Short mmCIF file of C-alpha atoms (C1' of nucleotides) in Angstrom, two decimals:
data_model
loop_
_atom_site.label_atom_id
_atom_site.label_comp_id
_atom_site.label_asym_id
_atom_site.label_seq_id
_atom_site.Cartn_x
_atom_site.Cartn_y
_atom_site.Cartn_z
CA MET A 196 140.04 100.96 -61.93
CA HIS A 197 138.62 98.28 -64.24
CA ARG A 198 136.49 95.27 -63.09
CA LEU A 199 137.81 92.09 -63.04
CA ASP A 200 135.58 89.07 -64.24
CA ARG A 201 134.62 86.34 -61.80
CA SER A 202 135.45 83.80 -64.56
CA LEU A 203 139.30 84.57 -64.19
CA ILE A 204 139.39 82.78 -61.14
CA ALA A 205 136.10 80.39 -60.88
CA GLY A 206 137.39 77.32 -62.02
CA LEU A 207 140.80 77.38 -59.88
CA PRO A 208 141.22 74.66 -56.99
CA ALA A 209 141.57 78.12 -54.46
CA PHE A 210 137.97 79.09 -54.93
CA GLN A 211 136.31 75.96 -55.34
CA GLY A 212 133.04 75.91 -53.70
CA LEU A 213 132.33 79.60 -53.51
CA ASP A 214 129.15 81.30 -55.00
CA ASP A 215 129.35 83.93 -57.32
CA SER A 216 128.67 86.78 -55.07
CA SER A 217 131.49 85.73 -52.80
CA LEU A 218 133.99 85.29 -56.09
CA ASP A 219 132.94 88.96 -56.95
CA ALA A 220 133.61 90.15 -53.23
CA ILE A 221 137.01 88.64 -53.31
CA LEU A 222 137.59 90.08 -56.74
CA GLN A 223 136.77 93.45 -55.69
CA SER A 224 139.90 93.63 -53.92
CA ALA A 225 142.09 92.23 -55.87
CA SER A 226 144.23 93.88 -58.29
CA SER A 227 145.79 92.50 -61.51
CA LEU A 228 149.54 92.88 -62.47
CA ARG A 229 151.76 92.19 -65.52
CA VAL A 230 155.25 90.87 -64.73
CA THR A 231 157.50 90.77 -67.49
CA LYS A 232 160.12 87.90 -67.62
CA ASP A 233 163.17 87.76 -65.09
CA GLN A 234 161.13 90.22 -62.95
CA ALA A 235 160.33 89.70 -59.12
CA ILE A 236 157.17 88.97 -57.95
CA PHE A 237 158.39 89.10 -54.35
CA ASP A 238 161.61 88.79 -52.50
CA GLN A 239 162.86 86.25 -49.86
CA ASP A 240 162.82 88.00 -46.55
CA SER A 241 160.70 90.86 -47.34
CA ASP A 242 157.69 91.78 -45.81
CA ALA A 243 154.64 89.52 -46.95
CA HIS A 244 152.36 92.56 -48.18
CA SER A 245 150.36 90.32 -50.82
CA PHE A 246 149.59 87.14 -51.80
CA PHE A 247 148.79 85.93 -55.49
CA VAL A 248 147.12 83.67 -57.86
CA LEU A 249 149.25 83.06 -61.09
CA LEU A 250 146.64 83.56 -64.12
CA ASP A 251 149.26 83.14 -66.92
CA GLY A 252 152.77 82.28 -66.93
CA ARG A 253 155.32 80.49 -65.35
CA VAL A 254 156.97 81.39 -61.95
CA GLN A 255 159.81 80.11 -60.44
CA VAL A 256 160.16 79.92 -56.36
CA VAL A 257 163.64 80.14 -55.34
CA LYS A 258 165.22 80.20 -51.78
CA SER A 259 168.75 81.79 -51.31
CA THR A 260 171.00 80.74 -48.47
CA PRO A 261 173.13 83.43 -46.85
CA ASP A 262 176.30 82.58 -49.02
CA GLY A 263 174.52 83.45 -51.96
CA GLN A 264 173.72 79.74 -53.31
CA GLN A 265 170.24 79.27 -54.92
CA VAL A 266 167.58 76.38 -54.49
CA VAL A 267 164.79 76.10 -57.13
CA VAL A 268 161.97 75.03 -54.76
CA ARG A 269 159.33 74.73 -57.41
CA TYR A 270 157.81 76.19 -60.54
CA ILE A 271 154.15 77.49 -60.47
CA VAL A 272 151.65 76.92 -63.24
CA PRO A 273 148.76 79.16 -63.96
CA GLY A 274 145.91 78.44 -61.48
CA GLU A 275 148.12 78.31 -58.43
CA LEU A 276 148.59 80.38 -55.46
CA LEU A 277 152.01 81.73 -54.53
CA GLY A 278 153.14 83.88 -51.53
CA ILE A 279 151.00 82.73 -49.00
CA ALA A 280 153.13 83.45 -46.35
CA GLN A 281 150.05 84.29 -44.11
CA ALA A 282 148.72 80.88 -44.30
CA LEU A 283 151.73 79.69 -42.73
CA GLY A 284 151.65 82.24 -40.11
CA ARG A 285 154.48 84.17 -41.71
CA THR A 286 155.15 87.89 -41.92
CA THR A 287 157.94 87.64 -44.60
CA TYR A 288 158.28 85.58 -47.50
CA PRO A 289 160.17 82.39 -47.15
CA ALA A 290 161.50 82.55 -50.77
CA SER A 291 161.81 84.78 -54.10
CA ALA A 292 159.27 84.39 -56.93
CA ILE A 293 160.64 85.18 -60.28
CA ALA A 294 158.76 85.33 -63.53
CA VAL A 295 160.48 82.86 -66.16
CA VAL A 296 157.92 84.32 -68.97
CA ASP A 297 155.77 87.29 -68.96
CA CYS A 298 153.22 86.50 -66.37
CA VAL A 299 149.73 87.83 -65.15
CA VAL A 300 149.07 87.48 -61.68
CA LEU A 301 146.33 88.83 -59.18
CA ALA A 302 147.48 90.02 -56.05
CA TRP A 303 145.54 90.74 -52.65
CA PRO A 304 146.90 92.51 -49.73
CA GLY A 305 148.20 90.01 -47.22
CA LYS A 306 146.18 91.47 -44.45
CA LEU A 307 142.94 90.30 -46.04
CA TRP A 308 144.08 86.68 -45.49
CA PRO A 309 142.57 85.95 -42.10
CA GLU A 310 139.17 88.01 -43.05
CA PHE A 311 138.96 85.61 -46.13
CA ALA A 312 139.61 82.55 -44.26
CA THR A 313 136.80 83.22 -41.90
CA ALA A 314 134.52 84.90 -44.47
CA TYR A 315 135.04 82.12 -46.90
CA PRO A 316 135.80 78.89 -45.13
CA SER A 317 136.29 76.65 -48.31
CA PHE A 318 138.76 79.16 -49.47
CA GLY A 319 140.69 78.55 -46.39
CA MET A 320 140.39 74.91 -46.72
CA ASN A 321 141.33 74.93 -50.39
CA THR A 322 144.56 76.87 -49.29
CA TYR A 323 145.50 74.58 -46.58
CA ARG A 324 144.75 71.71 -49.04
CA THR A 325 147.39 73.32 -51.45
CA VAL A 326 149.86 73.74 -48.41
CA GLY A 327 149.24 70.17 -47.52
CA SER A 328 150.01 68.96 -50.84
CA ARG A 329 153.07 71.06 -51.02
CA LEU A 330 154.56 69.36 -47.96
CA SER A 331 153.96 65.96 -49.43
CA ASP A 332 155.68 67.25 -52.49
CA ILE A 333 158.57 68.39 -50.75
CA GLN A 334 158.83 65.39 -48.38
CA ALA A 335 158.94 63.22 -51.29
CA GLN A 336 161.99 65.30 -52.55
CA VAL A 337 163.57 65.15 -49.36
CA VAL A 338 163.47 61.45 -49.64
CA GLU A 339 164.73 61.68 -53.17
CA MET A 340 167.92 63.72 -52.11
CA ALA A 341 168.49 61.51 -49.27
CA THR A 342 168.45 58.31 -51.03
CA GLU A 343 169.12 58.91 -55.07
CA GLN A 344 172.12 59.44 -56.97
CA VAL A 345 172.11 62.44 -59.14
CA GLU A 346 171.35 60.70 -62.41
CA GLN A 347 168.03 59.47 -60.77
CA ARG A 348 167.31 62.94 -59.29
CA VAL A 349 167.71 64.76 -62.44
CA ALA A 350 165.40 62.17 -64.48
CA HIS A 351 162.92 62.75 -61.89
CA CYS A 352 163.25 66.25 -61.90
CA LEU A 353 162.52 66.27 -65.63
CA LEU A 354 159.82 63.79 -65.43
CA ARG A 355 157.92 66.23 -62.94
CA LEU A 356 158.54 69.02 -64.86
CA ILE A 357 156.96 67.63 -68.17
CA LYS A 358 154.14 66.19 -66.15
CA GLN A 359 153.59 69.70 -64.64
CA SER A 360 154.60 71.90 -67.68
CA GLY A 361 154.77 69.59 -70.57
CA LYS A 362 153.67 70.45 -74.08
CA GLN A 363 153.43 67.45 -76.45
CA THR A 364 155.52 68.21 -79.70
CA ASN A 365 156.27 66.09 -82.71
CA ASP A 366 160.00 65.23 -81.31
CA GLY A 367 158.46 64.26 -77.47
CA ILE A 368 157.10 66.37 -74.70
CA THR A 369 158.69 69.54 -73.97
CA ILE A 370 159.23 71.89 -71.06
CA ASP A 371 157.15 74.81 -72.10
CA PHE A 372 159.32 77.64 -70.48
CA PRO A 373 162.99 78.38 -70.73
CA ILE A 374 164.83 76.47 -68.39
CA SER A 375 168.82 76.40 -68.01
CA ARG A 376 171.21 73.66 -66.94
CA GLN A 377 171.90 75.63 -64.00
CA ASP A 378 168.07 75.77 -63.01
CA ILE A 379 167.99 72.05 -63.35
CA ALA A 380 171.19 72.28 -61.12
CA GLU A 381 169.41 74.27 -58.59
CA MET A 382 166.40 72.06 -58.48
CA THR A 383 168.54 68.85 -57.80
CA GLY A 384 171.25 69.99 -55.71
CA THR A 385 174.15 69.37 -58.38
CA THR A 386 176.08 71.54 -60.62
CA LEU A 387 175.35 72.70 -64.17
CA HIS A 388 178.20 70.89 -65.62
CA THR A 389 176.90 67.49 -64.35
CA VAL A 390 173.40 68.30 -65.90
CA SER A 391 174.95 69.01 -69.11
CA ARG A 392 176.97 65.67 -69.17
CA LEU A 393 174.00 63.81 -68.04
CA LEU A 394 171.78 65.72 -70.98
CA THR A 395 174.07 65.07 -73.62
CA GLY A 396 174.53 61.57 -72.51
CA TRP A 397 170.77 61.06 -72.78
CA GLU A 398 170.66 62.70 -75.83
CA GLU A 399 173.44 60.02 -77.23
CA LYS A 400 170.74 57.67 -76.02
CA GLY A 401 167.69 59.17 -77.71
CA LEU A 402 166.20 59.65 -74.42
CA VAL A 403 165.87 63.65 -74.66
CA LYS A 404 166.60 66.48 -77.00
CA SER A 405 167.87 69.62 -75.48
CA GLY A 406 169.14 73.23 -76.46
CA ARG A 407 169.90 76.59 -74.91
CA GLN A 408 167.25 76.73 -71.95
CA GLN A 409 165.33 74.00 -73.65
CA VAL A 410 164.67 70.51 -72.79
CA THR A 411 162.50 68.04 -74.60
CA VAL A 412 161.97 64.39 -73.01
CA VAL A 413 161.71 61.78 -76.44
CA GLU A 414 160.97 58.62 -74.35
CA PRO A 415 159.29 59.47 -70.80
CA SER A 416 159.06 55.62 -70.24
CA ARG A 417 162.59 55.16 -70.90
CA LEU A 418 163.76 58.10 -68.70
CA SER A 419 161.27 56.51 -65.83
CA VAL A 420 163.30 53.32 -65.92
CA LEU A 421 166.39 55.53 -65.36
CA ALA A 422 164.76 57.35 -62.63
CA GLU A 423 164.19 54.17 -60.65
CA GLY A 424 167.12 52.16 -59.77
CA THR A 425 169.93 51.99 -62.52
CA ALA A 426 172.38 50.50 -60.84
CA ARG A 427 171.44 48.66 -57.68
CA ASP A 428 168.95 46.17 -58.30
CA ASN A 429 166.45 45.66 -55.84
CA ILE A 430 165.00 42.31 -54.87
CA MET B 153 136.05 53.60 -20.01
CA HIS B 154 137.50 56.25 -17.67
CA ARG B 155 137.34 59.79 -18.16
CA LEU B 156 140.16 61.90 -19.48
CA ASP B 157 140.83 65.41 -17.68
CA ARG B 158 141.10 68.62 -19.81
CA SER B 159 144.36 69.62 -18.43
CA LEU B 160 146.02 66.94 -20.42
CA ILE B 161 145.43 69.09 -23.75
CA ALA B 162 144.62 72.59 -22.54
CA GLY B 163 148.14 73.82 -22.83
CA LEU B 164 149.02 72.56 -26.33
CA PRO B 165 149.56 74.52 -29.12
CA ALA B 166 146.74 72.46 -30.96
CA PHE B 167 144.07 73.81 -28.77
CA GLN B 168 145.02 76.86 -27.90
CA GLY B 169 142.01 79.32 -27.83
CA LEU B 170 139.34 76.67 -27.10
CA ASP B 171 137.20 77.02 -24.24
CA ASP B 172 136.67 74.31 -21.39
CA SER B 173 133.68 72.93 -22.71
CA SER B 174 134.91 72.58 -26.34
CA LEU B 175 138.32 70.63 -24.92
CA ASP B 176 135.87 68.48 -22.85
CA ALA B 177 133.65 67.49 -25.85
CA ILE B 178 137.00 67.06 -27.91
CA LEU B 179 138.37 64.75 -25.30
CA GLN B 180 135.02 62.76 -25.35
CA SER B 181 135.85 61.02 -28.43
CA ALA B 182 139.60 60.62 -27.79
CA SER B 183 141.07 57.53 -26.61
CA SER B 184 144.39 57.20 -24.81
CA LEU B 185 146.78 54.62 -25.62
CA ARG B 186 150.46 53.43 -24.42
CA VAL B 187 152.71 52.67 -26.99
CA THR B 188 156.02 50.75 -25.79
CA LYS B 189 159.07 51.47 -27.14
CA ASP B 190 159.94 50.35 -30.87
CA GLN B 191 156.20 49.67 -31.54
CA ALA B 192 154.63 51.52 -34.27
CA ILE B 193 151.74 54.04 -33.84
CA PHE B 194 150.92 53.87 -37.49
CA ASP B 195 152.22 52.42 -40.78
CA GLN B 196 153.35 54.27 -43.87
CA ASP B 197 150.69 53.55 -46.58
CA SER B 198 148.00 52.19 -44.45
CA ASP B 199 144.65 53.46 -44.05
CA ALA B 200 144.56 56.77 -42.00
CA HIS B 201 142.21 55.98 -39.46
CA SER B 202 143.19 58.32 -36.73
CA PHE B 203 145.03 61.30 -35.66
CA PHE B 204 147.22 61.83 -32.52
CA VAL B 205 148.49 64.07 -30.13
CA LEU B 206 151.80 62.66 -28.30
CA LEU B 207 151.39 63.09 -24.50
CA ASP B 208 154.71 61.81 -23.52
CA GLY B 209 157.76 60.01 -24.87
CA ARG B 210 159.48 60.68 -28.26
CA VAL B 211 158.42 59.49 -31.95
CA GLN B 212 160.21 58.98 -34.93
CA VAL B 213 158.66 59.54 -38.28
CA VAL B 214 160.19 57.74 -40.79
CA LYS B 215 159.44 57.32 -44.83
CA SER B 216 160.51 54.15 -46.47
CA THR B 217 161.66 53.88 -50.14
CA PRO B 218 160.08 51.25 -52.43
CA ASP B 219 163.53 49.59 -52.26
CA GLY B 220 163.67 49.75 -48.39
CA GLN B 221 165.75 52.74 -47.68
CA GLN B 222 164.81 54.79 -45.14
CA VAL B 223 164.84 58.40 -44.25
CA VAL B 224 163.95 59.87 -40.67
CA VAL B 225 161.69 62.69 -41.27
CA ARG B 226 161.51 64.08 -37.90
CA TYR B 227 161.00 63.70 -34.46
CA ILE B 228 157.69 64.22 -32.27
CA VAL B 229 157.98 65.47 -28.99
CA PRO B 230 154.99 65.71 -26.37
CA GLY B 231 152.14 68.23 -27.21
CA GLU B 232 152.67 67.70 -31.14
CA LEU B 233 150.30 66.50 -33.50
CA LEU B 234 150.98 63.47 -35.50
CA GLY B 235 149.32 61.32 -38.23
CA ILE B 236 147.21 64.37 -39.65
CA ALA B 237 146.89 62.85 -42.83
CA GLN B 238 143.41 64.04 -42.88
CA ALA B 239 144.37 67.77 -42.73
CA LEU B 240 146.48 67.26 -45.96
CA GLY B 241 143.46 65.80 -47.72
CA ARG B 242 145.06 62.42 -47.66
CA THR B 243 143.40 58.88 -46.87
CA THR B 244 146.82 56.92 -45.97
CA TYR B 245 149.70 57.70 -43.85
CA PRO B 246 152.74 59.22 -45.77
CA ALA B 247 155.14 57.87 -43.20
CA SER B 248 155.34 55.34 -40.31
CA ALA B 249 155.40 56.49 -36.84
CA ILE B 250 157.67 54.77 -34.47
CA ALA B 251 157.84 55.16 -30.44
CA VAL B 252 161.60 55.39 -29.56
CA VAL B 253 160.95 55.22 -25.83
CA ASP B 254 157.66 54.21 -24.18
CA CYS B 255 154.74 56.62 -25.07
CA VAL B 256 151.38 57.74 -24.13
CA VAL B 257 148.96 59.12 -26.98
CA LEU B 258 145.74 60.51 -27.40
CA ALA B 259 144.06 59.20 -30.67
CA TRP B 260 141.09 60.52 -32.58
CA PRO B 261 139.17 58.51 -35.33
CA GLY B 262 140.12 60.34 -38.50
CA LYS B 263 136.74 60.80 -39.70
CA LEU B 264 136.25 63.32 -36.87
CA TRP B 265 138.82 65.60 -38.47
CA PRO B 266 136.22 67.51 -40.84
CA GLU B 267 133.80 67.84 -38.00
CA PHE B 268 136.41 69.12 -35.28
CA ALA B 269 137.89 71.57 -38.30
CA THR B 270 134.43 73.00 -38.52
CA ALA B 271 132.86 72.94 -35.13
CA TYR B 272 136.06 74.35 -33.32
CA PRO B 273 137.73 76.57 -36.16
CA SER B 274 140.68 77.79 -33.93
CA PHE B 275 141.39 73.97 -33.77
CA GLY B 276 141.58 74.07 -37.34
CA MET B 277 143.79 77.36 -37.60
CA ASN B 278 146.24 75.86 -35.15
CA THR B 279 146.78 72.38 -36.70
CA TYR B 280 147.35 74.27 -40.22
CA ARG B 281 149.60 76.47 -38.47
CA THR B 282 151.66 73.33 -37.48
CA VAL B 283 151.51 71.98 -41.17
CA GLY B 284 152.83 75.36 -42.32
CA SER B 285 155.54 75.50 -39.88
CA ARG B 286 156.36 71.76 -40.75
CA LEU B 287 156.51 72.92 -44.25
CA SER B 288 158.92 75.75 -43.47
CA ASP B 289 161.26 73.56 -41.62
CA ILE B 290 161.17 70.86 -44.61
CA GLN B 291 162.09 73.68 -46.92
CA ALA B 292 165.00 74.48 -44.82
CA GLN B 293 166.17 70.63 -44.97
CA VAL B 294 165.91 70.85 -48.38
CA VAL B 295 168.20 73.58 -48.94
CA GLU B 296 170.39 72.20 -46.59
CA MET B 297 170.71 68.92 -48.52
CA ALA B 298 171.09 70.72 -51.77
CA THR B 299 173.92 72.92 -50.70
CA GLU B 300 175.76 71.62 -47.81
CA GLN B 301 178.29 69.03 -47.18
CA VAL B 302 177.84 66.01 -44.96
CA GLU B 303 179.76 67.38 -41.92
CA GLN B 304 177.45 70.58 -41.65
CA ARG B 305 174.31 68.73 -42.50
CA VAL B 306 175.03 66.13 -39.43
CA ALA B 307 176.07 69.36 -37.27
CA HIS B 308 172.70 70.91 -38.15
CA CYS B 309 170.94 67.98 -37.27
CA LEU B 310 172.51 67.58 -33.82
CA LEU B 311 171.84 71.31 -33.14
CA ARG B 312 168.25 70.86 -34.18
CA LEU B 313 167.96 67.71 -32.22
CA ILE B 314 169.29 69.41 -28.96
CA LYS B 315 167.18 72.39 -29.56
CA GLN B 316 163.89 70.30 -29.60
CA SER B 317 164.86 67.55 -27.56
CA GLY B 318 167.90 68.74 -25.50
CA LYS B 319 168.35 68.15 -21.59
CA GLN B 320 171.08 69.95 -19.82
CA THR B 321 173.50 67.51 -18.16
CA ASN B 322 176.89 68.32 -16.49
CA ASP B 323 178.62 67.20 -19.65
CA GLY B 324 176.75 69.51 -22.03
CA ILE B 325 173.26 69.05 -23.68
CA THR B 326 172.44 65.65 -24.22
CA ILE B 327 169.61 64.14 -26.67
CA ASP B 328 167.15 62.91 -24.24
CA PHE B 329 166.09 59.76 -25.97
CA PRO B 330 168.16 56.68 -27.71
CA ILE B 331 169.35 57.78 -31.02
CA SER B 332 171.66 55.38 -33.26
CA ARG B 333 174.30 56.83 -35.75
CA GLN B 334 172.20 55.00 -38.47
CA ASP B 335 169.35 57.33 -37.30
CA ILE B 336 171.52 60.08 -37.61
CA ALA B 337 172.59 58.80 -41.08
CA GLU B 338 168.91 58.47 -41.98
CA MET B 339 167.94 62.21 -41.11
CA THR B 340 170.80 63.28 -43.19
CA GLY B 341 171.16 61.11 -46.04
CA THR B 342 174.22 59.59 -45.29
CA THR B 343 175.85 56.34 -43.70
CA LEU B 344 176.47 55.25 -40.46
CA HIS B 345 180.08 55.00 -41.18
CA THR B 346 180.42 58.57 -41.98
CA VAL B 347 178.04 59.71 -39.11
CA SER B 348 180.68 57.40 -36.77
CA ARG B 349 183.65 58.83 -38.11
CA LEU B 350 182.14 62.56 -37.65
CA LEU B 351 181.30 61.79 -33.98
CA THR B 352 184.53 60.59 -33.06
CA GLY B 353 186.26 63.16 -34.97
CA TRP B 354 184.24 65.84 -32.77
CA GLU B 355 184.88 64.18 -29.63
CA GLU B 356 188.61 64.24 -30.17
CA LYS B 357 188.23 67.98 -30.56
CA GLY B 358 185.82 68.05 -27.37
CA LEU B 359 182.71 69.38 -29.34
CA VAL B 360 180.38 66.21 -28.07
CA LYS B 361 180.67 63.06 -26.27
CA SER B 362 178.50 60.03 -27.42
CA GLY B 363 178.05 56.32 -26.73
CA ARG B 364 175.61 53.76 -27.59
CA GLN B 365 172.52 55.24 -28.95
CA GLN B 366 173.36 58.41 -27.06
CA VAL B 367 174.97 61.85 -28.30
CA THR B 368 175.66 64.79 -26.10
CA VAL B 369 176.68 68.22 -27.42
CA VAL B 370 179.50 69.77 -25.24
CA GLU B 371 180.05 72.92 -26.97
CA PRO B 372 177.09 73.93 -29.06
CA SER B 373 178.41 77.39 -30.23
CA ARG B 374 181.81 75.60 -31.75
CA LEU B 375 179.56 72.92 -33.41
CA SER B 376 177.32 75.93 -34.91
CA VAL B 377 180.50 77.34 -36.30
CA LEU B 378 181.04 74.07 -37.82
CA ALA B 379 177.50 73.79 -39.05
CA GLU B 380 177.92 77.18 -40.93
CA GLY B 381 180.90 77.18 -43.88
CA THR B 382 183.80 75.17 -42.16
CA ALA B 383 185.66 75.08 -45.88
CA ARG B 384 184.28 77.53 -48.15
CA ASP B 385 185.01 81.11 -46.49
CA ASN B 386 182.10 83.34 -47.56
CA ILE B 387 182.63 86.97 -48.77
"C1'" DC C 177 180.28 92.61 -84.56
"C1'" DG C 178 181.02 92.12 -80.02
"C1'" DA C 179 179.40 90.90 -75.63
"C1'" DA C 180 177.18 88.46 -72.30
"C1'" DG C 181 175.33 84.22 -71.21
"C1'" DT C 182 174.80 79.59 -71.86
"C1'" DT C 183 176.60 74.98 -72.79
"C1'" DT C 184 180.15 71.63 -73.71
"C1'" DT C 185 184.03 69.46 -72.85
"C1'" DG C 186 188.31 67.71 -70.51
"C1'" DA C 187 191.48 67.18 -66.30
"C1'" DT C 188 191.98 66.75 -61.74
"C1'" DT C 189 190.26 66.42 -57.25
"C1'" DT C 190 187.97 65.56 -53.11
"C1'" DC C 191 184.27 63.94 -50.63
"C1'" DC C 192 182.02 59.92 -49.16
"C1'" DA C 193 180.09 55.44 -50.06
"C1'" DT C 194 181.30 50.85 -49.99
"C1'" DC C 195 183.50 47.07 -48.67
"C1'" DA C 196 185.57 44.44 -45.07
"C1'" DA C 197 186.86 43.19 -40.07
"C1'" DG C 198 187.01 43.71 -35.36
"C1'" DC C 199 185.36 45.48 -31.01
"C1'" DC C 200 182.42 46.51 -27.34
"C1'" DG C 201 178.61 45.66 -24.17
"C1'" DG C 202 174.64 43.88 -22.47
"C1'" DG C 203 171.35 40.70 -22.41
"C1'" DT C 204 169.67 35.73 -22.67
"C1'" DG C 205 169.83 31.22 -21.80
"C1'" DG C 206 172.52 27.17 -20.40
"C1'" DC D 245 177.69 32.67 -13.32
"C1'" DC D 246 179.83 32.58 -17.39
"C1'" DA D 247 179.61 32.10 -22.39
"C1'" DC D 248 177.59 33.39 -26.26
"C1'" DC D 249 174.92 36.21 -29.57
"C1'" DC D 250 173.12 40.18 -31.17
"C1'" DG D 251 173.06 44.93 -32.26
"C1'" DG D 252 175.53 49.00 -32.54
"C1'" DC D 253 180.07 51.18 -33.00
"C1'" DT D 254 184.60 51.96 -35.16
"C1'" DT D 255 188.36 51.98 -38.13
"C1'" DG D 256 190.92 50.74 -42.28
"C1'" DA D 257 191.17 50.24 -47.24
"C1'" DT D 258 189.44 51.19 -51.54
"C1'" DG D 259 186.75 52.97 -55.58
"C1'" DG D 260 183.85 55.94 -57.87
"C1'" DA D 261 180.63 59.55 -58.51
"C1'" DA D 262 180.33 64.09 -58.97
"C1'" DA D 263 182.37 68.67 -57.71
"C1'" DT D 264 185.93 71.47 -58.95
"C1'" DC D 265 189.10 73.89 -62.15
"C1'" DA D 266 189.75 75.45 -66.58
"C1'" DA D 267 188.81 76.54 -71.31
"C1'" DA D 268 186.48 76.69 -75.58
"C1'" DA D 269 182.63 76.92 -78.33
"C1'" DC D 270 178.14 78.16 -79.46
"C1'" DT D 271 173.69 81.56 -79.12
"C1'" DT D 272 171.54 85.45 -78.82
"C1'" DC D 273 170.92 90.06 -79.03
"C1'" DG D 274 171.60 94.69 -78.98
#
DNA sequence: CGAAGTTTTGATTTCCATCAAGCCGGGTGG
DNA sequence: CCACCCGGCTTGATGGAAATCAAAACTTCG
């Protein structure tokens, strides 16, 4: 078993405010893990045996309904926690996590959670800050879904994605992992057909460029305008 | 200034696991407060000066969009925390809270939050458990909004309301606070017209009885059937 | 090259928002 | 005490946004 260096996690929000010896102690019980593209890190409703930090790659968090429909809840970028069911007082994972590219994660046994939270209070605090910000995010998403048209929702979704995972290219800002029309549809509660039509429409207007599992936003500011009220002109 | 009795909060989930002296200490800095129907307890985007526990009544938590549309995020029942912006690392309230009937709340200055969380670890833990369960709730709601038709969403909404705030009557289980078609519409992302049509339809089938700001579910089990897939028969 | 997965595009349908009145009940003030 | 008014509710008609149905084109990869 090889040793993990504390520099792996030292800068991450979750481990802010911990001294070196604490970091080392925490890493003692971690195992690192490669996950290849399309592989699951954990499955919805299965026993929450571990919690994780994503070190490299991109992870899709997806919830499935009993009748097989899927909703993409969020994408995880390096440095973020995932699978923190324990922090929510749960014993099973509420969603599945899929590597959308090859990933590296650190994993800790879930039963260590309470120990960590008490032994390293700032770790507990940091985690709960994460949970809190995810609560805010998702509340915003509920408002969006309740009040906006599909076009605006998809526009907002793309803007969020390039903000979180955008890479500047000479065409514009591209989403730096493979994402299909279907994925975008599952994030916005619509269908791949509608997403496809919207993207081709926007492409004609020069707002985006897109291809197979790939989207580039050419003019974020004009897309923002679309994302706010197109139709209904407010006061 | 009169003294608050510890029995007010002793049984509440948020204060589970605290000894009497801690409860007394916590109550020292609380002030109790009557809020009359339709009055705001706090306003969205205003400075998060306090956090609260609802002792009696019902509170509607509502988020407004810049263009004035409203979304009812949840209803709070006695014993629950509200306005815990601090726990989420926020300095302003993310939503407004309105008393839907006359209410009694306890209030603490927001700046006490960090002190409480460190001085009474189980209070911190309990709060975060609350935050976690609200995260789960709202994720379920996102899935619902993304995958279900309006009829199913409204049915689920009523079932949730009677579960949380139902009172058995001789007609069935009634939602024990005034709630309008508009309120239900704002919880489910639809319009009061559609809610009205659904309720009259259900009334004809004997599933519910409803009147002005008042809904009774006569047959919860049959409503549940509706709430799952009516149309689309799954495998 | 063939096959599987992804995307596009057209045609049709359906659900639900919107528009538009009118109704009902209760509270207020003349 | 009655009339009026206001807030909430119902109900019909209409239109439009987006789902569904259907099929073809394109991409990538083994």
